[in-house]
Coordinates of C-alpha atoms in Angstrom, one line a residue:
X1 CA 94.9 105.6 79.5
X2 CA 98.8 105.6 79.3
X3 CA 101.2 108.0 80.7
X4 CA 101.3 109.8 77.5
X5 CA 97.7 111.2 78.8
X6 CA 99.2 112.7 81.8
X7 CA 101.5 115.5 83.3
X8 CA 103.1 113.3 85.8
X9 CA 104.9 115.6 89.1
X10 CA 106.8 113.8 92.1
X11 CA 105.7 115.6 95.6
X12 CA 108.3 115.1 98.2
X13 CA 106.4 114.0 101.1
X14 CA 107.5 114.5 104.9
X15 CA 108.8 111.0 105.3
X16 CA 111.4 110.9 102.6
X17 CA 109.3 109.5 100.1
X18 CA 107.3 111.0 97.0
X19 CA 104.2 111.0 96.6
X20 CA 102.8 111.0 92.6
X21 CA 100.8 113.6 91.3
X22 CA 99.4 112.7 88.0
X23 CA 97.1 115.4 86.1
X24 CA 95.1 114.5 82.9
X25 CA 96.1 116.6 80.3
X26 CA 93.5 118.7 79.1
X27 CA 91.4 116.4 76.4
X28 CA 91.7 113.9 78.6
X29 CA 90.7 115.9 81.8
X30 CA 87.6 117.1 80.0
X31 CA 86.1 113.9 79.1
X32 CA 86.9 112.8 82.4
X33 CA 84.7 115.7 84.1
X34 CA 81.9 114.9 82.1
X35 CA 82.3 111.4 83.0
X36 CA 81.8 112.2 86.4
X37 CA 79.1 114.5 85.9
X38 CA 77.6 111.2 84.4
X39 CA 77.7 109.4 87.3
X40 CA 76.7 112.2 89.9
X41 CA 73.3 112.5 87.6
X42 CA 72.5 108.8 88.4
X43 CA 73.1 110.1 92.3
X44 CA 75.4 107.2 92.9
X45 CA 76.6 108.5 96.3
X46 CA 79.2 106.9 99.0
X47 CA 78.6 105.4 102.2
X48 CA 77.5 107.5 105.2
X49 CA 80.5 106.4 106.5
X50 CA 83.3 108.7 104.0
X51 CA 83.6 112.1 104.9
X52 CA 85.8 113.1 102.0
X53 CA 85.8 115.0 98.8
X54 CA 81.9 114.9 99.3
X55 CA 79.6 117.9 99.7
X56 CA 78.9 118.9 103.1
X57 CA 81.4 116.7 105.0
X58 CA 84.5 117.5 106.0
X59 CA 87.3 116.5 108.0
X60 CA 85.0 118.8 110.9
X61 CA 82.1 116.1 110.5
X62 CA 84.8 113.5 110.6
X63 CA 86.4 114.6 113.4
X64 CA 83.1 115.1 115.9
X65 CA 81.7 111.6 115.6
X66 CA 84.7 110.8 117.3
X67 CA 84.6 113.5 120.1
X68 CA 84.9 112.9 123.8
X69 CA 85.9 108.7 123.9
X70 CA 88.1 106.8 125.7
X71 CA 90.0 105.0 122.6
X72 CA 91.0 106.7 119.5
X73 CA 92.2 104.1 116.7
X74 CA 93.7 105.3 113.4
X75 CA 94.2 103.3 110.8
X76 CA 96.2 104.4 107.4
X77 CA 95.4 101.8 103.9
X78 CA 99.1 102.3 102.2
X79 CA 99.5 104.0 98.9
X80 CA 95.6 104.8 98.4
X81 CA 94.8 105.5 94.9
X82 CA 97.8 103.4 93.4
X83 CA 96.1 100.7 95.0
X84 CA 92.6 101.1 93.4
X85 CA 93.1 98.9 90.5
X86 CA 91.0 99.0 87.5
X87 CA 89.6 96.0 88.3
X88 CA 88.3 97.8 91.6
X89 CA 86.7 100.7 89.5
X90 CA 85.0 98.2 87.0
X91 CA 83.6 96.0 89.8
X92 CA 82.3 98.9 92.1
X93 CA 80.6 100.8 88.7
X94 CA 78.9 97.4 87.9
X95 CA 77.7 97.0 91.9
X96 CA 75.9 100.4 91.2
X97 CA 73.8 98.7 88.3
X98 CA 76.2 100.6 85.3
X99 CA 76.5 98.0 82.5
X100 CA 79.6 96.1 81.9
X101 CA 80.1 98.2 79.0
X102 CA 80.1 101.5 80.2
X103 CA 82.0 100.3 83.7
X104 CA 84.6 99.3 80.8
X105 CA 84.8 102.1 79.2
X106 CA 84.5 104.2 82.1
X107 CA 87.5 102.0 83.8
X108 CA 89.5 102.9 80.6
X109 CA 89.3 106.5 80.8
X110 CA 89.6 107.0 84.4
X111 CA 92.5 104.9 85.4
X112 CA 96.3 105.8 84.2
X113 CA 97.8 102.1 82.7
X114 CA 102.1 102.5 83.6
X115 CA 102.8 99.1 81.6
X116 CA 102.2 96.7 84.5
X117 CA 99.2 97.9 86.1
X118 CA 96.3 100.4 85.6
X119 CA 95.6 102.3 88.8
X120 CA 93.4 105.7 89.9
X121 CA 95.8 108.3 89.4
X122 CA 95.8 111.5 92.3
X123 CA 94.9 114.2 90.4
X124 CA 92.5 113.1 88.2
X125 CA 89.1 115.1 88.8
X126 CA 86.9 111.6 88.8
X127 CA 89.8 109.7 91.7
X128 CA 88.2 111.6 94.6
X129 CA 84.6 110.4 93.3
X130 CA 85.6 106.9 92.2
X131 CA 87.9 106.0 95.4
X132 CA 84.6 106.3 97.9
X133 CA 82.5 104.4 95.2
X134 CA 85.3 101.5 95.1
X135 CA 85.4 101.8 99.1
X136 CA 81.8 102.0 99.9
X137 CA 81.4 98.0 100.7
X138 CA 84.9 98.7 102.6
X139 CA 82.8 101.3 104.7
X140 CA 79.4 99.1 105.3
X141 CA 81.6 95.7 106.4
X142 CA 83.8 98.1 109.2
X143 CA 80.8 100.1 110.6
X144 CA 79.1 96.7 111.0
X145 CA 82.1 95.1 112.8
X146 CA 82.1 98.4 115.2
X147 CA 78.7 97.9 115.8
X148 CA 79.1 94.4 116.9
X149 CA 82.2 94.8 118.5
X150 CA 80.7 96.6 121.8
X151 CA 77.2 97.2 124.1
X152 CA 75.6 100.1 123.2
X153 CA 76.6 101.8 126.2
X154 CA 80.5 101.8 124.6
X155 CA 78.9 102.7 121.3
X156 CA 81.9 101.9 119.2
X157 CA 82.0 104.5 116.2
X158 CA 83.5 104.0 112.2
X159 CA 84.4 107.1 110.2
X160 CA 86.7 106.8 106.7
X161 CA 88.5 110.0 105.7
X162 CA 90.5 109.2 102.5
X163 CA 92.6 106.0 103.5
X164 CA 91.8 107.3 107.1
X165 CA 89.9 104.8 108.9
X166 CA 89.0 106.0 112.1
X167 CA 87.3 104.1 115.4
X168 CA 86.3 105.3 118.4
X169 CA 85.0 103.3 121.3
X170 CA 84.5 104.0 125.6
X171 CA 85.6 100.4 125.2
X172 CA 89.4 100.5 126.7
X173 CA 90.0 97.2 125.3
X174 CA 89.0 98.6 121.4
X175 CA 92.8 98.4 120.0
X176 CA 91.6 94.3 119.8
X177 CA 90.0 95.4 116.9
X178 CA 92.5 96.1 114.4
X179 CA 92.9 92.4 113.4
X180 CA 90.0 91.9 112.3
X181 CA 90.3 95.5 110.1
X182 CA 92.7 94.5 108.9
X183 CA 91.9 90.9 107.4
X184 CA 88.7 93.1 105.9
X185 CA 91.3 95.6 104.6
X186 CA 93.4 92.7 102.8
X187 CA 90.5 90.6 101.8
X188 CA 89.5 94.2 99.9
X189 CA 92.8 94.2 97.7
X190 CA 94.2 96.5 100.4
X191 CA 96.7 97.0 102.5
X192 CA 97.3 98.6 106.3
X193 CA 100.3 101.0 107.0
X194 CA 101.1 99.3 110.2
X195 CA 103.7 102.3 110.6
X196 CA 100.8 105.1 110.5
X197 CA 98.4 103.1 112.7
X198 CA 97.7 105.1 116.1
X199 CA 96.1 103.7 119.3
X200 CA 94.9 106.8 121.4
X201 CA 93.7 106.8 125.0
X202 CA 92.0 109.5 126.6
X203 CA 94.9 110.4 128.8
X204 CA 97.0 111.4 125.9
X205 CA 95.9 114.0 122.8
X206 CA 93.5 112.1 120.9
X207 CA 93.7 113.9 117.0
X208 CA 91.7 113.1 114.2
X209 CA 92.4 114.0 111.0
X210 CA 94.0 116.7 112.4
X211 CA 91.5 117.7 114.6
X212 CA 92.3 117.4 118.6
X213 CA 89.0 114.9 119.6
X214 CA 89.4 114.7 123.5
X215 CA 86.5 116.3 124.8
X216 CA 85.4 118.8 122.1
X217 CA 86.8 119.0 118.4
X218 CA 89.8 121.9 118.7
X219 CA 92.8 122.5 116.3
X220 CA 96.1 122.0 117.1
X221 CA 97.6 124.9 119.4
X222 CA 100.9 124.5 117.5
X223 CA 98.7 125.0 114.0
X224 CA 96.8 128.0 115.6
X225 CA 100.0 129.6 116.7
X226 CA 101.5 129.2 113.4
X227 CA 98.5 130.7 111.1
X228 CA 98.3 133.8 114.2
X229 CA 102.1 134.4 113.2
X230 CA 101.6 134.1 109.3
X231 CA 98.6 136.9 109.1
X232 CA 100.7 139.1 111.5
X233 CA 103.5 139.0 109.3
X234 CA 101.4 139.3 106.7
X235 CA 99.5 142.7 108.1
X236 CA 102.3 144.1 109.4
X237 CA 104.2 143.9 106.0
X238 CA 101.3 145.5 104.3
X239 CA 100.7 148.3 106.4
X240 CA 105.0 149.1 106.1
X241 CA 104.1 149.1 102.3
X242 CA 106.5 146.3 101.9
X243 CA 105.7 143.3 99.0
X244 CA 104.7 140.3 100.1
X245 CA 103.4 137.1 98.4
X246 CA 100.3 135.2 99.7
X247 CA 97.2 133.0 98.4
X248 CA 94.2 135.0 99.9
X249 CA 92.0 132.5 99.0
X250 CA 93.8 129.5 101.1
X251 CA 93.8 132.5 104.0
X252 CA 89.6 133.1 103.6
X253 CA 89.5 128.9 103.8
X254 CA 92.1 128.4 106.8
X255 CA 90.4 130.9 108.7
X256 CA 87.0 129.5 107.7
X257 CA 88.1 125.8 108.5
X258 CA 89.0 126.4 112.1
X259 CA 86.4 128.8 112.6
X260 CA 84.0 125.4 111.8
X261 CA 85.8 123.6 114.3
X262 CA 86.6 126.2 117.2
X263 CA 83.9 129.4 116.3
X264 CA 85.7 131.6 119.0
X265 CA 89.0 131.5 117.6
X266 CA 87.8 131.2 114.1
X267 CA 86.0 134.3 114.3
X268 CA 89.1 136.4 115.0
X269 CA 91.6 134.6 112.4
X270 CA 88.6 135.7 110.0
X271 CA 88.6 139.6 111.0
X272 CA 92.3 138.9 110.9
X273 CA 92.0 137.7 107.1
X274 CA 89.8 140.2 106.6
X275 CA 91.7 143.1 107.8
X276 CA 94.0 142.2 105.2
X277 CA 92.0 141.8 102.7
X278 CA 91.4 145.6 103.1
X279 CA 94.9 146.5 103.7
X280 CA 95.8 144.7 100.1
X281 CA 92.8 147.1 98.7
X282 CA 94.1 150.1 99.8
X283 CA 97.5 149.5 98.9
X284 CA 96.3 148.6 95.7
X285 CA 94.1 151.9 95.7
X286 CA 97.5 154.1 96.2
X287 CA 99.1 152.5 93.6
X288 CA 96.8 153.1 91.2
X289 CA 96.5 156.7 92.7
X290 CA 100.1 157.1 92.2

């Protein structure tokens, strides 16, 4: 489909740069939902490998296969849906026995087409779905390279989160790797963000998709400290009566997230949410009082 399909929004990114957000518009979205609904009823799945956008993984399983080794490796595949061509969707629907006329048709409808190339757009509700299907031989060739790369007493580890390939090794001599991920990368259709790859070593913070990795999966102190200081404001605005905008929602699945990662800490950030939650509902009962 062409642009004139899509609500197209450009999302400054940290870096500078923007990233594209392109959401179907609303015809469009719809037949692309039951497109994927399609698909999930012939239970294509993704490799054991991916650990996003797929029910019951998360960036917590991601992050504990790689718990407690001596090398950390990150490595980034640049611009990650604008690189899944069409011709990447059509090829991976037809590996999963679909017919070369609905992988066309399929293709067609879930890729945006800008005039020189047609692409998976982010924000289309069948991207998430389609990227681990297009990446699922990606996934098989890396975890056999980490298998072969060491004994089984280094026990070299492959994980995928998004265009986050992760390895993990006791092998101190892992970083060796990367060439040959990277020539399976290219030989893909994909590309490596040299800039974003990391090399971590046990004697430095190890972090994983945001998740600290060195001996058991934690969040970052700075990330805790910042959430602490957002529900105190929060509470102590409330219980002043003052107005203050927040997503409750994103607060419940914050405190829920690092509570899956670090159950100690979790546990009070979740009284802490909820302690609003019933600070919002009285103020709301005095209102209504009033």
């Amino acid at each position: 489909m062409d642009k004139r399909s899509y609500i197209i929004r450009k999302i400054p990114k940290g870096n500078g740069e923007f990233r594209e957000i392109a959401e179907p518009r609303p015809k469009l979205k719809a037949l692309q939902r039951s497109v994927l609904r399609w698909l999930m009823a012939r239970r294509i799945g993704p490799s054991k490998y991916a650990h996003a956008f797929i029910k019951n993984r998360s960036i917590s399983t991601n992050a504990q296969v790689h718990t407690n080794k001596r090398v950390v490796i990150r490595a980034d595949i640049k611009d990650f849906f604008g690189s899944i061509t069409k011709d990447h969707v059509l090829n991976a629907l037809k590996n999963e026995g679909i017919s070369a006329e609905d992988a066309q048709r399929i293709a067609e409808i879930c890729t945006l087409n800008n005039g020189v190339n047609a692409y998976l757009p982010q924000g289309a509700p069948t991207s998430p779905f389609l990227s681990n299907m297009v990446l699922k031989k990606l996934d098989y060739r890396l975890a056999g390279l980490a298998k072969r790369w060491t004994d089984s007493m280094r026990n070299t580890a492959y994980t995928r989160y998004a265009d986050d390939m992760i390895f993990s090794s006791r092998d101190t001599k892992l970083n060796m790797i990367l060439p040959i991920v990277e020539k399976f990368v290219c030989e893909t259709g994909f590309k490596i963000n040299k800039a974003k790859t990391l090399v971590m070593r046990n004697g430095n913070r190890q972090v994983v998709t945001g998740v600290v990795v060195n001996k058991t999966p934690n969040i970052l102190r700075k990330e805790k400290r910042k959430f602490r200081a957002e529900l105190h404001n929060i509470k102590t605005k409330l219980i002043k009566g003052e107005n203050t905008a927040f997503n409750m929602a994103k607060l419940q699945g914050k405190a829920s997230f690092i509570k899956s990662i670090n159950p100690d800490v979790g546990k009070r950030l979740v009284q802490d949410v909820n302690e609003i939650k019933n600070l919002l509902a009285l103020q709301n009962n005095l209102v209504k009082v009033c």
